[in-house]
XYZ file of C-alpha atoms in Angstrom:
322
model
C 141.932 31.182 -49.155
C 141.712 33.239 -46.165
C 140.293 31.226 -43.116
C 139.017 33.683 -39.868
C 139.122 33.041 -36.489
C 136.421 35.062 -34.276
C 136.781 35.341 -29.958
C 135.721 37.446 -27.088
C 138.902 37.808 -26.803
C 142.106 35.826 -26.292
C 140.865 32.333 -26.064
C 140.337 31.640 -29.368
C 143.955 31.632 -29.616
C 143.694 28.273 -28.422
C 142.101 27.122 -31.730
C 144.474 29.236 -34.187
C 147.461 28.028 -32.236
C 146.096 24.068 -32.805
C 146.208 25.829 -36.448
C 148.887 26.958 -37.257
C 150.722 23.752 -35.754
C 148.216 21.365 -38.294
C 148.026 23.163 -41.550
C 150.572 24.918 -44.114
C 150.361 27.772 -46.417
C 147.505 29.358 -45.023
C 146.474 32.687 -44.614
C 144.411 33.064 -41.194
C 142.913 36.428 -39.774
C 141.972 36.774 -36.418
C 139.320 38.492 -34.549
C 139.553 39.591 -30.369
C 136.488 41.393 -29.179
C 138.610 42.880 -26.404
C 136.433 46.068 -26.474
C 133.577 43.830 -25.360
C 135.182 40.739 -23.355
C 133.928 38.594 -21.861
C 130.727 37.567 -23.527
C 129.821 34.813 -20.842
C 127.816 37.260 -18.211
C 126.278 39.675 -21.393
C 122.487 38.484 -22.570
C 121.856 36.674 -25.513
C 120.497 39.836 -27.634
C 124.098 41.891 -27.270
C 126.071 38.853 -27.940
C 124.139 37.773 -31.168
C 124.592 41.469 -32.108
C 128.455 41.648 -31.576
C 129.275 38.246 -33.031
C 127.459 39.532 -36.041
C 129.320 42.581 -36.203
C 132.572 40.328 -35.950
C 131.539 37.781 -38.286
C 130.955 41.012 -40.977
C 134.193 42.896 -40.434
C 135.949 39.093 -41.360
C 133.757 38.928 -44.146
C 134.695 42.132 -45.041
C 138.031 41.679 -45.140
C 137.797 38.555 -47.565
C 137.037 35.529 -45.216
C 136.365 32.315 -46.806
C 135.087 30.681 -44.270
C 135.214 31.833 -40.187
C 135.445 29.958 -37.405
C 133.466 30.889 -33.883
C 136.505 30.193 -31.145
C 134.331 30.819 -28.687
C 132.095 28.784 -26.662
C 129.535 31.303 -25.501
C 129.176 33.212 -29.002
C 128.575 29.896 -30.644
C 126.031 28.562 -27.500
C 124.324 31.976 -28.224
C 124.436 33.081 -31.660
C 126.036 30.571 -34.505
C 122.209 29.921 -35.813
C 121.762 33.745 -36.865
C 125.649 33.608 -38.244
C 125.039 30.635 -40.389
C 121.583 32.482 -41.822
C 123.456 35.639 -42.232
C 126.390 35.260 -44.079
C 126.899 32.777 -46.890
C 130.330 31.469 -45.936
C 130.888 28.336 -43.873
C 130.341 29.356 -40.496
C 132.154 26.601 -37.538
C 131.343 26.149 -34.400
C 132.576 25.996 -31.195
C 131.171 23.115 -27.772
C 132.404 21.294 -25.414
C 133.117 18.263 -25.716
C 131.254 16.414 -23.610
C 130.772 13.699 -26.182
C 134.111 12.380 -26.425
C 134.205 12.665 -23.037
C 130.950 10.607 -22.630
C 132.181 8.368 -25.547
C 135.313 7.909 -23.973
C 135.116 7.978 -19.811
C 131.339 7.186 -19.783
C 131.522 5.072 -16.650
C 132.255 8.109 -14.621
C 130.736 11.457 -14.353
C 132.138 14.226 -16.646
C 132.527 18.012 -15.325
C 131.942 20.657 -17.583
C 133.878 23.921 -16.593
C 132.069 26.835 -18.563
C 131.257 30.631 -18.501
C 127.317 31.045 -17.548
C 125.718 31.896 -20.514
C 126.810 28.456 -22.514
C 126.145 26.328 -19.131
C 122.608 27.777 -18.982
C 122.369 27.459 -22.736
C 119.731 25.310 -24.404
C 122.210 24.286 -26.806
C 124.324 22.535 -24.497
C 121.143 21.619 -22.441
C 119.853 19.564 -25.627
C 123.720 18.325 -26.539
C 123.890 16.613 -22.665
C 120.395 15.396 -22.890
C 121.091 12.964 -26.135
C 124.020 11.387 -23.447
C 123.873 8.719 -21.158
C 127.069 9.798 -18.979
C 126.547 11.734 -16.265
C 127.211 15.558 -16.661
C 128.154 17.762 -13.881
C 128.385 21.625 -14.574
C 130.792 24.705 -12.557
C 130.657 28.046 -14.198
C 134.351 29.614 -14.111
C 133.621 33.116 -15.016
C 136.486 34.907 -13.299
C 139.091 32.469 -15.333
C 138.276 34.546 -18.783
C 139.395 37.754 -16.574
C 142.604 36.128 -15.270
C 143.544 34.853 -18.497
C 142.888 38.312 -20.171
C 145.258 39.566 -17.789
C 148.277 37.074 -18.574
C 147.360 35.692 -14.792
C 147.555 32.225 -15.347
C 149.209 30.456 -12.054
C 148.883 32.915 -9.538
C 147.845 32.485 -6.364
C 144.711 33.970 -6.240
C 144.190 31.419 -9.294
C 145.241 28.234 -7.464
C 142.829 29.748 -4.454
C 140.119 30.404 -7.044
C 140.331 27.283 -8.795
C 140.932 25.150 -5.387
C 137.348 26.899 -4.084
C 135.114 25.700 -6.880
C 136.476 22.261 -7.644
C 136.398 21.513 -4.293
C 132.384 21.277 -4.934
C 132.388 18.108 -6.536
C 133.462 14.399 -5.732
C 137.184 14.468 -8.347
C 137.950 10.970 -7.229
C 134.736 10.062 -9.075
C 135.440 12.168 -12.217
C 136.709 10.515 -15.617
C 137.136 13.568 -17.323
C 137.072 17.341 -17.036
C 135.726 19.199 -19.980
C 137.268 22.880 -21.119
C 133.881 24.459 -22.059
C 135.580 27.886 -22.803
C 138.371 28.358 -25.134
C 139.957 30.618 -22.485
C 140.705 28.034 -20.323
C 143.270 26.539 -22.063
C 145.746 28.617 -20.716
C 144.949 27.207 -16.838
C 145.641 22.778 -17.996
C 148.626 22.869 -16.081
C 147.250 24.392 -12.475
C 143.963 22.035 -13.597
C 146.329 19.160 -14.119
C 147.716 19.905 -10.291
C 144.501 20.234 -8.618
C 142.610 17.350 -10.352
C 143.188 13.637 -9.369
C 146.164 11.921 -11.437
C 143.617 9.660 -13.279
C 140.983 12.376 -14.581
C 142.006 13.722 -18.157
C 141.267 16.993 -19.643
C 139.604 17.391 -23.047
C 138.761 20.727 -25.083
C 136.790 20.634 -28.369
C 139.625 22.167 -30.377
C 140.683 18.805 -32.323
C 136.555 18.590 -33.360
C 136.384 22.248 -34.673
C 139.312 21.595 -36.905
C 138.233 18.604 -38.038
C 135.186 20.433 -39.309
C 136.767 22.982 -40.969
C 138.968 20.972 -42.748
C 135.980 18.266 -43.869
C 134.374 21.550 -45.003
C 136.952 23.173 -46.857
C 138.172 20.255 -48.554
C 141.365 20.417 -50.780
C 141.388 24.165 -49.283
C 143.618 23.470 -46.728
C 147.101 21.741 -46.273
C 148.116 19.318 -43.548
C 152.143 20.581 -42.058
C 153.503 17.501 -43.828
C 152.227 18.705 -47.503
C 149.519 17.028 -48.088
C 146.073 18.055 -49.593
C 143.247 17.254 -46.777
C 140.742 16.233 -49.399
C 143.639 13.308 -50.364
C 143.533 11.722 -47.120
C 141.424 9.133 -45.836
C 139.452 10.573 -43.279
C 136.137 9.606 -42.794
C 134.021 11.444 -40.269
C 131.332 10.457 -38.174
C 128.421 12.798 -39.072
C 126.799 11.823 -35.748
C 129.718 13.377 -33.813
C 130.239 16.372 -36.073
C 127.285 17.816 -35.423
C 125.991 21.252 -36.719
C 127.764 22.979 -33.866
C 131.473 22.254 -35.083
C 132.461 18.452 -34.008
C 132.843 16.737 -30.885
C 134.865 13.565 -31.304
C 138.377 13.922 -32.606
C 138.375 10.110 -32.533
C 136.259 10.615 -35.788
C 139.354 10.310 -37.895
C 140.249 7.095 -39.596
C 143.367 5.124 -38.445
C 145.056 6.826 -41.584
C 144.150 9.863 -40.668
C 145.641 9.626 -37.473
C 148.846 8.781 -38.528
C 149.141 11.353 -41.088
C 148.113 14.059 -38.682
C 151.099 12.132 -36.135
C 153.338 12.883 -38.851
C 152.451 16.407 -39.109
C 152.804 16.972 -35.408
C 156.131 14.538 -35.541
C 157.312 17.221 -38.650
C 156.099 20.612 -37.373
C 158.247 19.011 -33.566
C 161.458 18.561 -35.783
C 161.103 22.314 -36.374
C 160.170 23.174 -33.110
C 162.199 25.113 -31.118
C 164.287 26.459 -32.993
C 161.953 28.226 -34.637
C 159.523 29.048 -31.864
C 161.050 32.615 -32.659
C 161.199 32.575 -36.649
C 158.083 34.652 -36.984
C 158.665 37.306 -39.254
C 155.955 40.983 -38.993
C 155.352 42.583 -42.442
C 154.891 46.086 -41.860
C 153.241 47.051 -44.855
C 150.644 43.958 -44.908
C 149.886 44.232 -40.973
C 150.772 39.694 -41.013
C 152.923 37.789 -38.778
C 154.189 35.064 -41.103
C 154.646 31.835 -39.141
C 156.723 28.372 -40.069
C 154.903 26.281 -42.582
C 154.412 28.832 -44.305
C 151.154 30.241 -42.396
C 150.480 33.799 -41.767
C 147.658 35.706 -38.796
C 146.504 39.200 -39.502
C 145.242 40.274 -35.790
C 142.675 42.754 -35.177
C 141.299 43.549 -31.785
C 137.487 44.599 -32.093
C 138.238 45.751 -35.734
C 141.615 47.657 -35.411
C 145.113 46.451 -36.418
C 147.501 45.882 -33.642
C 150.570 47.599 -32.617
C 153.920 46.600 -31.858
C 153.120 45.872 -28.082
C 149.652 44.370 -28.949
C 151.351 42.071 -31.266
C 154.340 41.242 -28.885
C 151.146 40.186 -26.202
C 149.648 37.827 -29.219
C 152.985 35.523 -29.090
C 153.281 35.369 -24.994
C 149.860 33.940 -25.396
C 150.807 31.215 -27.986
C 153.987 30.436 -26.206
C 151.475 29.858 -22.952
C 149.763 27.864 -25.092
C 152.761 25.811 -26.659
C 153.734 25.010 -22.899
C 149.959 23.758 -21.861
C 149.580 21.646 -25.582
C 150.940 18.574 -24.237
C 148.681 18.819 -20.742
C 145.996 16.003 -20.806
């Protein structure tokens, strides 16, 4: 089963890394737009257009199911995926759910590109909450990121600017509503107060795929999803790819522990164990996973690739950043 991952760019990374760390055995392909990034400041029309054109090349090239890792395509264009293409088609929001469910008593902020902050997707998704939601578009972060700047100073100076906007004593949470910005948690962590926590959607969109792939998939630790108790809440996965990673059962929980606690044994030692097959254009990962990477349709080259894994070790380091 070949499971696809779809971004503007490198943000999605953020989801295939969460991946490749849960599951076993699997054979992923992923998808960077980088002819096109960033989608966030293009119109609705030519980002419908492109994610369909992305969606199709991973169908193409034997997709079972594809997964949107990106906030903006999915705030724009995941209705025309799903009625395009006949594979399961997940989605990528914020999750200003959990964050309501969780730090309700004080305000969220939502840190987004444009397009999915002026959404009516996300305008509908905040409406059904009682929390209150505040909003700051962060369009200049998908550009830093894209360009390995991640703690710079003109990102501290940058980030410093527009948070300084808003009242952070009174925040309970802060909300990654870009996949992009996964790569800034640990400047975020500095700037925000102590007691605000940080909360992406990833854990939601994977929860999703797996509930919709079934026995398809392998948790790290071996065993078949489908053979687990997890029970979902269908109210918090909602047709846009999951909110609430508290959805699992207690079970659940502990199996997915175990899976971290196993895939943590490995670790670092084999942080470096990937192995590139020439011939096949993969990276073959521990646990038995392997990525094909194409950016906007073409295979990658040695330096392309060699980019791919300073992003996941960036994104190793920022994992454990709440």
């Amino acid at each position: 089963m070949k499971i696809a991952f779809f971004d503007s760019g490198i943000g999605g990374l953020s989801v295939l890394a969460e991946a490749l760390r849960r599951f076993s055995g699997a054979e992923f392909l992923y998808f960077a737009d980088e002819d096109h990034v960033p989608y966030g400041t293009k119109s609705r029309a030519e980002i419908v257009r492109l994610s369909l054109d992305a969606v199709g090349f991973l169908v193409s090239r034997g997709a079972d199911a594809v997964v949107v890792a990106c906030n903006t395509a999915t705030s724009a264009a995941i209705s025309e995926l799903r009625g395009a293409f006949s594979v399961p088609v997940i989605g990528m929001e914020p999750a200003v759910k959990l964050a309501a469910d969780s730090f309700g008593t004080r305000p969220t902020l939502l840190i987004a590109t444009p397009l999915t902050i002026a959404g009516e997707k996300l305008a509908r998704l905040v409406g059904r909450l009682e929390c209150e939601t505040w909003s700051l578009a962060l369009p200049r972060l998908v550009k830093f990121a894209q360009e390995l700047e991640f703690d710079s100073p003109a990102v501290w100076a940058y980030l410093r600017e527009e948070l300084a906007k808003f009242e952070l004593e009174r925040l309970g949470s802060l909300v990654l509503g870009c996949t992009h910005f996964n790569y800034f948690k640990d400047v975020l962590r500095e700037i925000l107060p102590s007691h605000v926590r940080i909360i992406d959607g990833i854990d939601g969109t994977l929860n999703r795929l797996a509930s919709e792939l079934g026995g398809g998939l392998k948790l790290a630790c071996g065993e078949d999803f489908s053979e687990l108790a997890c029970k979902f809440d269908a109210e918090e996965l909602d047709a846009g790819g999951g909110q609430n990673a508290r959805g699992k059962s207690r079970q659940c929980e502990g199996s997915d522990e175990s899976a971290r606690s196993e895939q943590g044994k490995k670790g670092g030692d084999e942080q470096g164990a990937e192995e590139y097959d020439g011939n096949s254009g993969k990276i073959y990962y521990p646990n038995g996973n392997s990525v094909e990477y194409f950016y906007s349709g073409r295979a990658l080259d040695a330096a392309q690739l060699h980019k791919i894994e300073v992003f996941l070790k960036r994104l190793d380091a920022m994992r454990e950043i709440n």
